Amino acid sequence: MTRTILRRLVAGVLGAGVALTGLSGPAIAASGDTAVSVGRLVLEPTDRGYAGSLQVTVNYRGHEASYLKLAVSEAVPGAFDGLDPADPCVYGVAQPARTIHCHVPGGALQPGERRKFTVDFRVLTTTRPYAMVTPGGKVAITTGDRNPANDTADFSALFRSTTGSLRAPRPYVRDTRTDSVVSAGPAALARQEDGSWLGRVPMTVRVAGDAAHDVYWLTPTLPSGLEIGGTEPADVCTASCMVAGGTFMPGEERKIALLIWAPAEVAPGDLGTGSVHLGASFGWGDMLTDVDPADNVATFAITAG
């Protein structure tokens, strides 16, 4: 199983579109048609949300070997968790669900070949004592030649209850806005062997809802002369820093530290006040709207010595 995480494609880029021009690999053959069928997607409750796999069967009736294109539209935004067998994929634009573009795993299909694989999903939401369902999923297979015989299949995501039932499912309604909060403590910078200063800003990030997101970001504002030195645990950190650990479960809380650096010529004492803004992105890096933007900002005092 693999998980293609958009944050690895947009590392260090906040709020900017990323051009996804398609998958690399051999050219798509220009002849043939396809048929696709899917099984039932049942998401089982786990200790971290729900997880399940959709079996896909592709019948290729072309006259020459072909690498087939696969497009998976999520029934639940952000739920795609990879292919089995594994194969690289890229995300399309979230609207608010999104389509994931891949190739049918396993290489070129031969004329008349019938191939099975699974699409894995994970939904990070609180498990419920009742079944749920959400429609809107779709699998599309094409040969890349605008052939009208290329095929699609629809699917729904069915959530099993924590009591084991699939009966009388209720609609699954996901949050559309994030509900997060950040807090920060003071930073005390200590002199290093080379004379420079280094310190930690202890922070706590908590996410309450289950709105679809790829990553949470911390964007610091520091007094003149001070610089970001990274985070603990470490993750991508340039003008903004990713909160390590990937996507959040509802109610999940993480403690991290923002590292602050100052040059040797800085005198000991009060260095001023810094702040940090917490935000989340989904899809091509667009920032999400929080239910209470006021608690997405925290300030902290900085001293040296």
PDB file of C-alpha atoms in Angstrom:
ATOM      1  CA  MET A   1       0.000   0.000   0.000  1.00  0.00           C
ATOM      2  CA  THR A   2       1.246   3.461  -0.713  1.00  0.00           C
ATOM      3  CA  ARG A   3      -0.044   6.849   0.230  1.00  0.00           C
ATOM      4  CA  THR A   4       0.517   9.743  -2.151  1.00  0.00           C
ATOM      5  CA  ILE A   5       0.550  12.823   0.011  1.00  0.00           C
ATOM      6  CA  LEU A   6       0.179  16.166  -1.673  1.00  0.00           C
ATOM      7  CA  ARG A   7       2.356  17.931   0.865  1.00  0.00           C
ATOM      8  CA  ARG A   8       5.390  16.158  -0.586  1.00  0.00           C
ATOM      9  CA  LEU A   9       4.566  17.704  -3.961  1.00  0.00           C
ATOM     10  CA  VAL A  10       4.106  21.234  -2.588  1.00  0.00           C
ATOM     11  CA  ALA A  11       6.813  21.228   0.063  1.00  0.00           C
ATOM     12  CA  GLY A  12       7.577  24.782   1.073  1.00  0.00           C
ATOM     13  CA  VAL A  13       4.908  26.280  -1.163  1.00  0.00           C
ATOM     14  CA  LEU A  14       2.002  27.811   0.727  1.00  0.00           C
ATOM     15  CA  GLY A  15      -1.174  28.905  -0.992  1.00  0.00           C
ATOM     16  CA  ALA A  16       0.245  28.457  -4.470  1.00  0.00           C
ATOM     17  CA  GLY A  17      -1.006  26.258  -7.302  1.00  0.00           C
ATOM     18  CA  VAL A  18       1.220  23.401  -8.337  1.00  0.00           C
ATOM     19  CA  ALA A  19       1.236  22.346 -11.987  1.00  0.00           C
ATOM     20  CA  LEU A  20       0.510  18.644 -12.188  1.00  0.00           C
ATOM     21  CA  THR A  21       1.020  17.839 -15.818  1.00  0.00           C
ATOM     22  CA  GLY A  22       0.461  14.109 -15.617  1.00  0.00           C
ATOM     23  CA  LEU A  23       2.324  10.939 -14.922  1.00  0.00           C
ATOM     24  CA  SER A  24       5.630   9.991 -16.435  1.00  0.00           C
ATOM     25  CA  GLY A  25       6.064   6.670 -18.134  1.00  0.00           C
ATOM     26  CA  PRO A  26       5.513   4.929 -21.461  1.00  0.00           C
ATOM     27  CA  ALA A  27       3.087   6.399 -23.955  1.00  0.00           C
ATOM     28  CA  ILE A  28      -0.522   5.231 -23.928  1.00  0.00           C
ATOM     29  CA  ALA A  29      -1.427   2.915 -26.787  1.00  0.00           C
ATOM     30  CA  ALA A  30      -3.903   4.416 -29.221  1.00  0.00           C
ATOM     31  CA  SER A  31      -6.167   1.472 -29.898  1.00  0.00           C
ATOM     32  CA  GLY A  32      -8.603  -0.671 -27.960  1.00  0.00           C
ATOM     33  CA  ASP A  33     -11.395  -0.248 -25.477  1.00  0.00           C
ATOM     34  CA  THR A  34     -11.943  -1.162 -21.846  1.00  0.00           C
ATOM     35  CA  ALA A  35     -14.592  -2.263 -19.381  1.00  0.00           C
ATOM     36  CA  VAL A  36     -14.360  -1.685 -15.636  1.00  0.00           C
ATOM     37  CA  SER A  37     -16.342  -3.035 -12.693  1.00  0.00           C
ATOM     38  CA  VAL A  38     -16.014  -2.422  -8.956  1.00  0.00           C
ATOM     39  CA  GLY A  39     -16.922  -4.261  -5.791  1.00  0.00           C
ATOM     40  CA  ARG A  40     -18.434  -2.756  -2.668  1.00  0.00           C
ATOM     41  CA  LEU A  41     -16.395  -0.320  -0.593  1.00  0.00           C
ATOM     42  CA  VAL A  42     -16.926  -1.079   3.092  1.00  0.00           C
ATOM     43  CA  LEU A  43     -14.959   1.098   5.486  1.00  0.00           C
ATOM     44  CA  GLU A  44     -14.227  -0.694   8.740  1.00  0.00           C
ATOM     45  CA  PRO A  45     -13.803   1.138  12.069  1.00  0.00           C
ATOM     46  CA  THR A  46     -10.195   1.154  13.294  1.00  0.00           C
ATOM     47  CA  ASP A  47      -8.252   2.837  16.078  1.00  0.00           C
ATOM     48  CA  ARG A  48      -7.665   5.702  13.645  1.00  0.00           C
ATOM     49  CA  GLY A  49     -10.849   6.378  11.731  1.00  0.00           C
ATOM     50  CA  TYR A  50     -12.167   4.021   9.061  1.00  0.00           C
ATOM     51  CA  ALA A  51     -10.261   2.043   6.434  1.00  0.00           C
ATOM     52  CA  GLY A  52     -11.245  -0.144   3.498  1.00  0.00           C
ATOM     53  CA  SER A  53     -10.426  -1.205  -0.049  1.00  0.00           C
ATOM     54  CA  LEU A  54     -12.368  -1.113  -3.298  1.00  0.00           C
ATOM     55  CA  GLN A  55     -11.696  -3.983  -5.672  1.00  0.00           C
ATOM     56  CA  VAL A  56     -11.486  -2.916  -9.313  1.00  0.00           C
ATOM     57  CA  THR A  57     -11.559  -5.271 -12.293  1.00  0.00           C
ATOM     58  CA  VAL A  58     -10.443  -4.071 -15.731  1.00  0.00           C
ATOM     59  CA  ASN A  59     -11.086  -5.947 -18.968  1.00  0.00           C
ATOM     60  CA  TYR A  60      -8.948  -4.783 -21.848  1.00  0.00           C
ATOM     61  CA  ARG A  61     -10.129  -5.651 -25.354  1.00  0.00           C
ATOM     62  CA  GLY A  62      -7.570  -3.793 -27.401  1.00  0.00           C
ATOM     63  CA  HIS A  63      -5.424  -5.215 -30.163  1.00  0.00           C
ATOM     64  CA  GLU A  64      -2.040  -4.248 -28.758  1.00  0.00           C
ATOM     65  CA  ALA A  65      -0.455  -3.897 -25.320  1.00  0.00           C
ATOM     66  CA  SER A  66      -1.511  -0.681 -23.588  1.00  0.00           C
ATOM     67  CA  TYR A  67      -0.833   1.297 -20.427  1.00  0.00           C
ATOM     68  CA  LEU A  68      -4.311   2.295 -19.266  1.00  0.00           C
ATOM     69  CA  LYS A  69      -5.094   5.514 -17.447  1.00  0.00           C
ATOM     70  CA  LEU A  70      -6.949   5.315 -14.148  1.00  0.00           C
ATOM     71  CA  ALA A  71      -8.922   8.167 -12.549  1.00  0.00           C
ATOM     72  CA  VAL A  72     -10.444   7.740  -9.085  1.00  0.00           C
ATOM     73  CA  SER A  73     -12.946  10.336  -7.845  1.00  0.00           C
ATOM     74  CA  GLU A  74     -13.220  10.229  -4.057  1.00  0.00           C
ATOM     75  CA  ALA A  75     -16.568   9.639  -2.397  1.00  0.00           C
ATOM     76  CA  VAL A  76     -15.054  11.238   0.727  1.00  0.00           C
ATOM     77  CA  PRO A  77     -12.655  14.163   0.179  1.00  0.00           C
ATOM     78  CA  GLY A  78      -9.114  13.266   1.205  1.00  0.00           C
ATOM     79  CA  ALA A  79      -9.805   9.551   1.699  1.00  0.00           C
ATOM     80  CA  PHE A  80      -7.586   8.114  -1.083  1.00  0.00           C
ATOM     81  CA  ASP A  81      -4.827   5.991   0.505  1.00  0.00           C
ATOM     82  CA  GLY A  82      -3.046   4.394  -2.448  1.00  0.00           C
ATOM     83  CA  LEU A  83      -3.225   1.421  -4.813  1.00  0.00           C
ATOM     84  CA  ASP A  84      -2.431  -2.244  -4.279  1.00  0.00           C
ATOM     85  CA  PRO A  85      -0.217  -3.163  -6.098  1.00  0.00           C
ATOM     86  CA  ALA A  86       1.421   0.201  -5.496  1.00  0.00           C
ATOM     87  CA  ASP A  87       1.718   2.661  -8.357  1.00  0.00           C
ATOM     88  CA  PRO A  88       2.435   6.429  -8.447  1.00  0.00           C
ATOM     89  CA  CYS A  89      -0.535   8.806  -8.554  1.00  0.00           C
ATOM     90  CA  VAL A  90      -1.101  12.573  -8.564  1.00  0.00           C
ATOM     91  CA  TYR A  91      -4.024  14.635  -7.302  1.00  0.00           C
ATOM     92  CA  GLY A  92      -6.341  16.754  -9.363  1.00  0.00           C
ATOM     93  CA  VAL A  93      -8.030  19.928  -8.147  1.00  0.00           C
ATOM     94  CA  ALA A  94     -10.344  19.562  -5.139  1.00  0.00           C
ATOM     95  CA  GLN A  95     -13.940  20.550  -5.989  1.00  0.00           C
ATOM     96  CA  PRO A  96     -14.371  19.804  -2.955  1.00  0.00           C
ATOM     97  CA  ALA A  97     -13.834  16.121  -3.681  1.00  0.00           C
ATOM     98  CA  ARG A  98     -10.958  15.417  -6.001  1.00  0.00           C
ATOM     99  CA  THR A  99      -9.869  13.010  -8.685  1.00  0.00           C
ATOM    100  CA  ILE A 100      -6.649  11.032  -8.371  1.00  0.00           C
ATOM    101  CA  HIS A 101      -4.859  10.246 -11.631  1.00  0.00           C
ATOM    102  CA  CYS A 102      -2.794   7.067 -11.961  1.00  0.00           C
ATOM    103  CA  HIS A 103      -2.076   4.247 -14.367  1.00  0.00           C
ATOM    104  CA  VAL A 104      -3.653   0.826 -13.917  1.00  0.00           C
ATOM    105  CA  PRO A 105      -1.002  -0.861 -11.730  1.00  0.00           C
ATOM    106  CA  GLY A 106       1.051  -3.750 -13.030  1.00  0.00           C
ATOM    107  CA  GLY A 107       2.302  -2.296 -16.281  1.00  0.00           C
ATOM    108  CA  ALA A 108       0.914  -2.667 -19.795  1.00  0.00           C
ATOM    109  CA  LEU A 109      -2.210  -4.784 -20.279  1.00  0.00           C
ATOM    110  CA  GLN A 110      -2.125  -7.373 -23.020  1.00  0.00           C
ATOM    111  CA  PRO A 111      -5.002  -7.863 -25.514  1.00  0.00           C
ATOM    112  CA  GLY A 112      -7.841  -9.688 -23.786  1.00  0.00           C
ATOM    113  CA  GLU A 113      -6.288  -9.365 -20.322  1.00  0.00           C
ATOM    114  CA  ARG A 114      -8.457  -9.155 -17.213  1.00  0.00           C
ATOM    115  CA  ARG A 115      -6.722  -7.496 -14.272  1.00  0.00           C
ATOM    116  CA  LYS A 116      -7.745  -6.934 -10.650  1.00  0.00           C
ATOM    117  CA  PHE A 117      -6.343  -4.455  -8.145  1.00  0.00           C
ATOM    118  CA  THR A 118      -7.597  -2.487  -5.152  1.00  0.00           C
ATOM    119  CA  VAL A 119      -7.917   1.200  -4.337  1.00  0.00           C
ATOM    120  CA  ASP A 120      -7.367   1.846  -0.635  1.00  0.00           C
ATOM    121  CA  PHE A 121      -9.178   4.483   1.397  1.00  0.00           C
ATOM    122  CA  ARG A 122      -8.920   5.857   4.924  1.00  0.00           C
ATOM    123  CA  VAL A 123     -11.329   8.364   6.469  1.00  0.00           C
ATOM    124  CA  LEU A 124     -10.008  10.154   9.545  1.00  0.00           C
ATOM    125  CA  THR A 125     -13.218  10.743  11.436  1.00  0.00           C
ATOM    126  CA  THR A 126     -14.633   9.600  14.749  1.00  0.00           C
ATOM    127  CA  THR A 127     -16.114   6.114  14.519  1.00  0.00           C
ATOM    128  CA  ARG A 128     -19.853   5.885  15.209  1.00  0.00           C
ATOM    129  CA  PRO A 129     -22.174   3.267  16.720  1.00  0.00           C
ATOM    130  CA  TYR A 130     -24.312   3.392  13.569  1.00  0.00           C
ATOM    131  CA  ALA A 131     -23.599   2.713   9.887  1.00  0.00           C
ATOM    132  CA  MET A 132     -23.079   5.583   7.454  1.00  0.00           C
ATOM    133  CA  VAL A 133     -22.907   5.995   3.696  1.00  0.00           C
ATOM    134  CA  THR A 134     -21.780   8.591   1.191  1.00  0.00           C
ATOM    135  CA  PRO A 135     -22.136   8.323  -2.610  1.00  0.00           C
ATOM    136  CA  GLY A 136     -20.228  10.084  -5.366  1.00  0.00           C
ATOM    137  CA  GLY A 137     -17.213   7.852  -5.943  1.00  0.00           C
ATOM    138  CA  LYS A 138     -16.208   6.963  -9.489  1.00  0.00           C
ATOM    139  CA  VAL A 139     -13.533   4.915 -11.229  1.00  0.00           C
ATOM    140  CA  ALA A 140     -12.718   5.698 -14.865  1.00  0.00           C
ATOM    141  CA  ILE A 141     -10.434   3.740 -17.194  1.00  0.00           C
ATOM    142  CA  THR A 142      -9.229   5.108 -20.523  1.00  0.00           C
ATOM    143  CA  THR A 143      -6.731   4.113 -23.182  1.00  0.00           C
ATOM    144  CA  GLY A 144      -5.926   7.753 -23.818  1.00  0.00           C
ATOM    145  CA  ASP A 145      -7.234   7.704 -27.373  1.00  0.00           C
ATOM    146  CA  ARG A 146     -10.701   9.294 -26.863  1.00  0.00           C
ATOM    147  CA  ASN A 147     -12.211   5.904 -27.537  1.00  0.00           C
ATOM    148  CA  PRO A 148     -15.949   6.026 -26.699  1.00  0.00           C
ATOM    149  CA  ALA A 149     -15.850   2.436 -25.420  1.00  0.00           C
ATOM    150  CA  ASN A 150     -13.734   3.423 -22.411  1.00  0.00           C
ATOM    151  CA  ASP A 151     -15.666   2.789 -19.204  1.00  0.00           C
ATOM    152  CA  THR A 152     -16.566   4.153 -15.762  1.00  0.00           C
ATOM    153  CA  ALA A 153     -18.073   2.636 -12.614  1.00  0.00           C
ATOM    154  CA  ASP A 154     -19.686   4.424  -9.670  1.00  0.00           C
ATOM    155  CA  PHE A 155     -19.301   3.473  -6.016  1.00  0.00           C
ATOM    156  CA  SER A 156     -20.396   4.621  -2.577  1.00  0.00           C
ATOM    157  CA  ALA A 157     -18.466   4.491   0.699  1.00  0.00           C
ATOM    158  CA  LEU A 158     -20.319   2.399   3.296  1.00  0.00           C
ATOM    159  CA  PHE A 159     -19.129   2.823   6.902  1.00  0.00           C
ATOM    160  CA  ARG A 160     -19.577  -0.139   9.232  1.00  0.00           C
ATOM    161  CA  SER A 161     -20.769   0.788  12.717  1.00  0.00           C
ATOM    162  CA  THR A 162     -18.651   0.106  15.807  1.00  0.00           C
ATOM    163  CA  THR A 163     -21.218  -2.576  16.680  1.00  0.00           C
ATOM    164  CA  GLY A 164     -20.542  -4.362  13.370  1.00  0.00           C
ATOM    165  CA  SER A 165     -23.710  -3.350  11.529  1.00  0.00           C
ATOM    166  CA  LEU A 166     -24.174  -2.092   7.968  1.00  0.00           C
ATOM    167  CA  ARG A 167     -27.938  -1.784   8.276  1.00  0.00           C
ATOM    168  CA  ALA A 168     -29.926   1.471   7.926  1.00  0.00           C
ATOM    169  CA  PRO A 169     -26.908   3.658   7.126  1.00  0.00           C
ATOM    170  CA  ARG A 170     -27.181   7.378   7.788  1.00  0.00           C
ATOM    171  CA  PRO A 171     -25.619   9.962   5.457  1.00  0.00           C
ATOM    172  CA  TYR A 172     -22.032  10.759   6.391  1.00  0.00           C
ATOM    173  CA  VAL A 173     -21.661  14.526   6.633  1.00  0.00           C
ATOM    174  CA  ARG A 174     -18.115  15.831   6.911  1.00  0.00           C
ATOM    175  CA  ASP A 175     -17.086  19.236   8.232  1.00  0.00           C
ATOM    176  CA  THR A 176     -16.436  21.774   5.494  1.00  0.00           C
ATOM    177  CA  ARG A 177     -14.367  24.163   7.653  1.00  0.00           C
ATOM    178  CA  THR A 178     -11.407  23.349   9.856  1.00  0.00           C
ATOM    179  CA  ASP A 179     -11.666  23.749  13.626  1.00  0.00           C
ATOM    180  CA  SER A 180      -8.146  24.103  14.964  1.00  0.00           C
ATOM    181  CA  VAL A 181      -6.280  26.017  17.652  1.00  0.00           C
ATOM    182  CA  VAL A 182      -2.630  26.779  18.407  1.00  0.00           C
ATOM    183  CA  SER A 183      -0.974  27.868  21.649  1.00  0.00           C
ATOM    184  CA  ALA A 184       2.654  28.812  22.314  1.00  0.00           C
ATOM    185  CA  GLY A 185       4.955  29.324  25.274  1.00  0.00           C
ATOM    186  CA  PRO A 186       7.945  31.663  25.675  1.00  0.00           C
ATOM    187  CA  ALA A 187      11.301  30.996  24.021  1.00  0.00           C
ATOM    188  CA  ALA A 188      14.601  31.278  25.915  1.00  0.00           C
ATOM    189  CA  LEU A 189      17.569  31.333  23.527  1.00  0.00           C
ATOM    190  CA  ALA A 190      20.879  29.890  24.734  1.00  0.00           C
ATOM    191  CA  ARG A 191      24.374  30.744  23.515  1.00  0.00           C
ATOM    192  CA  GLN A 192      25.863  28.080  21.199  1.00  0.00           C
ATOM    193  CA  GLU A 193      29.510  27.047  20.772  1.00  0.00           C
ATOM    194  CA  ASP A 194      29.893  29.284  17.702  1.00  0.00           C
ATOM    195  CA  GLY A 195      28.486  32.270  19.596  1.00  0.00           C
ATOM    196  CA  SER A 196      25.056  32.249  17.976  1.00  0.00           C
ATOM    197  CA  TRP A 197      21.779  31.824  19.882  1.00  0.00           C
ATOM    198  CA  LEU A 198      19.263  28.996  19.605  1.00  0.00           C
ATOM    199  CA  GLY A 199      15.999  28.353  21.415  1.00  0.00           C
ATOM    200  CA  ARG A 200      12.663  26.545  21.265  1.00  0.00           C
ATOM    201  CA  VAL A 201       9.122  27.866  21.181  1.00  0.00           C
ATOM    202  CA  PRO A 202       6.919  25.111  22.668  1.00  0.00           C
ATOM    203  CA  MET A 203       3.620  24.844  20.806  1.00  0.00           C
ATOM    204  CA  THR A 204       0.467  22.779  20.933  1.00  0.00           C
ATOM    205  CA  VAL A 205      -1.724  22.227  17.868  1.00  0.00           C
ATOM    206  CA  ARG A 206      -5.196  20.750  18.313  1.00  0.00           C
ATOM    207  CA  VAL A 207      -7.711  19.896  15.582  1.00  0.00           C
ATOM    208  CA  ALA A 208     -11.332  19.320  16.600  1.00  0.00           C
ATOM    209  CA  GLY A 209     -13.168  18.558  13.349  1.00  0.00           C
ATOM    210  CA  ASP A 210     -12.885  16.196  10.396  1.00  0.00           C
ATOM    211  CA  ALA A 211     -12.647  18.694   7.518  1.00  0.00           C
ATOM    212  CA  ALA A 212     -10.572  17.319   4.636  1.00  0.00           C
ATOM    213  CA  HIS A 213      -6.980  18.552   4.721  1.00  0.00           C
ATOM    214  CA  ASP A 214      -3.552  17.453   3.573  1.00  0.00           C
ATOM    215  CA  VAL A 215      -1.376  19.360   6.009  1.00  0.00           C
ATOM    216  CA  TYR A 216      -1.356  22.003   8.727  1.00  0.00           C
ATOM    217  CA  TRP A 217       1.136  24.868   8.461  1.00  0.00           C
ATOM    218  CA  LEU A 218       2.777  27.180  10.995  1.00  0.00           C
ATOM    219  CA  THR A 219       3.749  30.599   9.655  1.00  0.00           C
ATOM    220  CA  PRO A 220       5.925  32.523  12.148  1.00  0.00           C
ATOM    221  CA  THR A 221       6.520  36.267  12.371  1.00  0.00           C
ATOM    222  CA  LEU A 222       9.725  37.085  14.256  1.00  0.00           C
ATOM    223  CA  PRO A 223      11.446  40.272  15.447  1.00  0.00           C
ATOM    224  CA  SER A 224      14.077  41.683  13.108  1.00  0.00           C
ATOM    225  CA  GLY A 225      17.333  39.731  13.105  1.00  0.00           C
ATOM    226  CA  LEU A 226      15.853  36.416  14.218  1.00  0.00           C
ATOM    227  CA  GLU A 227      15.372  33.426  11.930  1.00  0.00           C
ATOM    228  CA  ILE A 228      13.477  30.138  11.832  1.00  0.00           C
ATOM    229  CA  GLY A 229      15.760  27.201  12.585  1.00  0.00           C
ATOM    230  CA  GLY A 230      13.288  24.391  11.899  1.00  0.00           C
ATOM    231  CA  THR A 231      10.865  22.377  13.997  1.00  0.00           C
ATOM    232  CA  GLU A 232      10.935  19.440  16.386  1.00  0.00           C
ATOM    233  CA  PRO A 233       9.798  16.911  15.195  1.00  0.00           C
ATOM    234  CA  ALA A 234      11.436  17.956  11.944  1.00  0.00           C
ATOM    235  CA  ASP A 235       9.464  18.525   8.752  1.00  0.00           C
ATOM    236  CA  VAL A 236       9.592  20.863   5.757  1.00  0.00           C
ATOM    237  CA  CYS A 237      10.265  24.364   7.035  1.00  0.00           C
ATOM    238  CA  THR A 238      10.956  27.460   4.933  1.00  0.00           C
ATOM    239  CA  ALA A 239       8.844  30.611   5.314  1.00  0.00           C
ATOM    240  CA  SER A 240       6.189  28.275   6.754  1.00  0.00           C
ATOM    241  CA  CYS A 241       6.643  24.984   8.569  1.00  0.00           C
ATOM    242  CA  MET A 242       4.581  21.836   8.209  1.00  0.00           C
ATOM    243  CA  VAL A 243       3.186  20.287  11.370  1.00  0.00           C
ATOM    244  CA  ALA A 244       4.817  16.857  11.452  1.00  0.00           C
ATOM    245  CA  GLY A 245       2.668  13.752  11.545  1.00  0.00           C
ATOM    246  CA  GLY A 246       0.414  14.187   8.511  1.00  0.00           C
ATOM    247  CA  THR A 247      -3.350  14.557   8.670  1.00  0.00           C
ATOM    248  CA  PHE A 248      -5.183  14.874  12.000  1.00  0.00           C
ATOM    249  CA  MET A 249      -7.912  12.831  13.595  1.00  0.00           C
ATOM    250  CA  PRO A 250     -10.725  14.852  15.200  1.00  0.00           C
ATOM    251  CA  GLY A 251      -9.633  15.768  18.722  1.00  0.00           C
ATOM    252  CA  GLU A 252      -5.968  14.975  18.050  1.00  0.00           C
ATOM    253  CA  GLU A 253      -3.391  17.172  19.768  1.00  0.00           C
ATOM    254  CA  ARG A 254       0.313  17.417  18.932  1.00  0.00           C
ATOM    255  CA  LYS A 255       3.134  19.123  20.768  1.00  0.00           C
ATOM    256  CA  ILE A 256       5.897  20.562  18.624  1.00  0.00           C
ATOM    257  CA  ALA A 257       8.637  23.146  18.959  1.00  0.00           C
ATOM    258  CA  LEU A 258       9.617  25.970  16.627  1.00  0.00           C
ATOM    259  CA  LEU A 259      13.387  26.539  16.647  1.00  0.00           C
ATOM    260  CA  ILE A 260      14.525  30.186  16.738  1.00  0.00           C
ATOM    261  CA  TRP A 261      18.065  31.279  15.784  1.00  0.00           C
ATOM    262  CA  ALA A 262      19.848  34.590  16.355  1.00  0.00           C
ATOM    263  CA  PRO A 263      23.359  35.703  15.305  1.00  0.00           C
ATOM    264  CA  ALA A 264      26.233  36.035  17.779  1.00  0.00           C
ATOM    265  CA  GLU A 265      26.104  39.852  17.832  1.00  0.00           C
ATOM    266  CA  VAL A 266      22.664  39.831  19.462  1.00  0.00           C
ATOM    267  CA  ALA A 267      22.962  41.060  23.061  1.00  0.00           C
ATOM    268  CA  PRO A 268      21.401  39.077  25.922  1.00  0.00           C
ATOM    269  CA  GLY A 269      18.014  40.198  27.174  1.00  0.00           C
ATOM    270  CA  ASP A 270      14.512  40.769  25.830  1.00  0.00           C
ATOM    271  CA  LEU A 271      14.392  40.204  22.057  1.00  0.00           C
ATOM    272  CA  GLY A 272      10.738  41.101  21.613  1.00  0.00           C
ATOM    273  CA  THR A 273       7.576  39.201  20.777  1.00  0.00           C
ATOM    274  CA  GLY A 274       6.952  36.736  17.990  1.00  0.00           C
ATOM    275  CA  SER A 275       3.766  35.191  16.679  1.00  0.00           C
ATOM    276  CA  VAL A 276       2.687  32.152  14.716  1.00  0.00           C
ATOM    277  CA  HIS A 277      -0.322  31.562  12.474  1.00  0.00           C
ATOM    278  CA  LEU A 278      -1.800  28.074  12.073  1.00  0.00           C
ATOM    279  CA  GLY A 279      -3.453  27.212   8.768  1.00  0.00           C
ATOM    280  CA  ALA A 280      -4.403  24.132   6.763  1.00  0.00           C
ATOM    281  CA  SER A 281      -4.357  23.310   3.056  1.00  0.00           C
ATOM    282  CA  PHE A 282      -6.071  20.715   0.888  1.00  0.00           C
ATOM    283  CA  GLY A 283      -5.754  19.906  -2.776  1.00  0.00           C
ATOM    284  CA  TRP A 284      -3.414  22.206  -4.680  1.00  0.00           C
ATOM    285  CA  GLY A 285      -2.354  24.191  -1.636  1.00  0.00           C
ATOM    286  CA  ASP A 286      -5.391  26.457  -1.198  1.00  0.00           C
ATOM    287  CA  MET A 287      -5.727  27.585   2.418  1.00  0.00           C
ATOM    288  CA  LEU A 288      -8.860  26.453   4.246  1.00  0.00           C
ATOM    289  CA  THR A 289     -11.240  28.605   6.288  1.00  0.00           C
ATOM    290  CA  ASP A 290     -11.347  27.911  10.022  1.00  0.00           C
ATOM    291  CA  VAL A 291     -14.472  28.242  12.160  1.00  0.00           C
ATOM    292  CA  ASP A 292     -12.627  30.653  14.499  1.00  0.00           C
ATOM    293  CA  PRO A 293      -9.570  32.309  12.913  1.00  0.00           C
ATOM    294  CA  ALA A 294      -8.824  34.159  16.168  1.00  0.00           C
ATOM    295  CA  ASP A 295      -7.521  31.025  17.914  1.00  0.00           C
ATOM    296  CA  ASN A 296      -5.261  30.216  14.969  1.00  0.00           C
ATOM    297  CA  VAL A 297      -2.768  32.892  16.103  1.00  0.00           C
ATOM    298  CA  ALA A 298      -0.506  32.669  19.155  1.00  0.00           C
ATOM    299  CA  THR A 299       2.138  35.102  20.442  1.00  0.00           C
ATOM    300  CA  PHE A 300       5.253  34.355  22.463  1.00  0.00           C
ATOM    301  CA  ALA A 301       8.030  36.268  24.226  1.00  0.00           C
ATOM    302  CA  ILE A 302      11.653  35.743  23.174  1.00  0.00           C
ATOM    303  CA  THR A 303      14.676  36.270  25.453  1.00  0.00           C
ATOM    304  CA  ALA A 304      18.381  35.525  25.061  1.00  0.00           C
ATOM    305  CA  GLY A 305      20.666  34.476  27.878  1.00  0.00           C
TER     306      GLY A 305
END
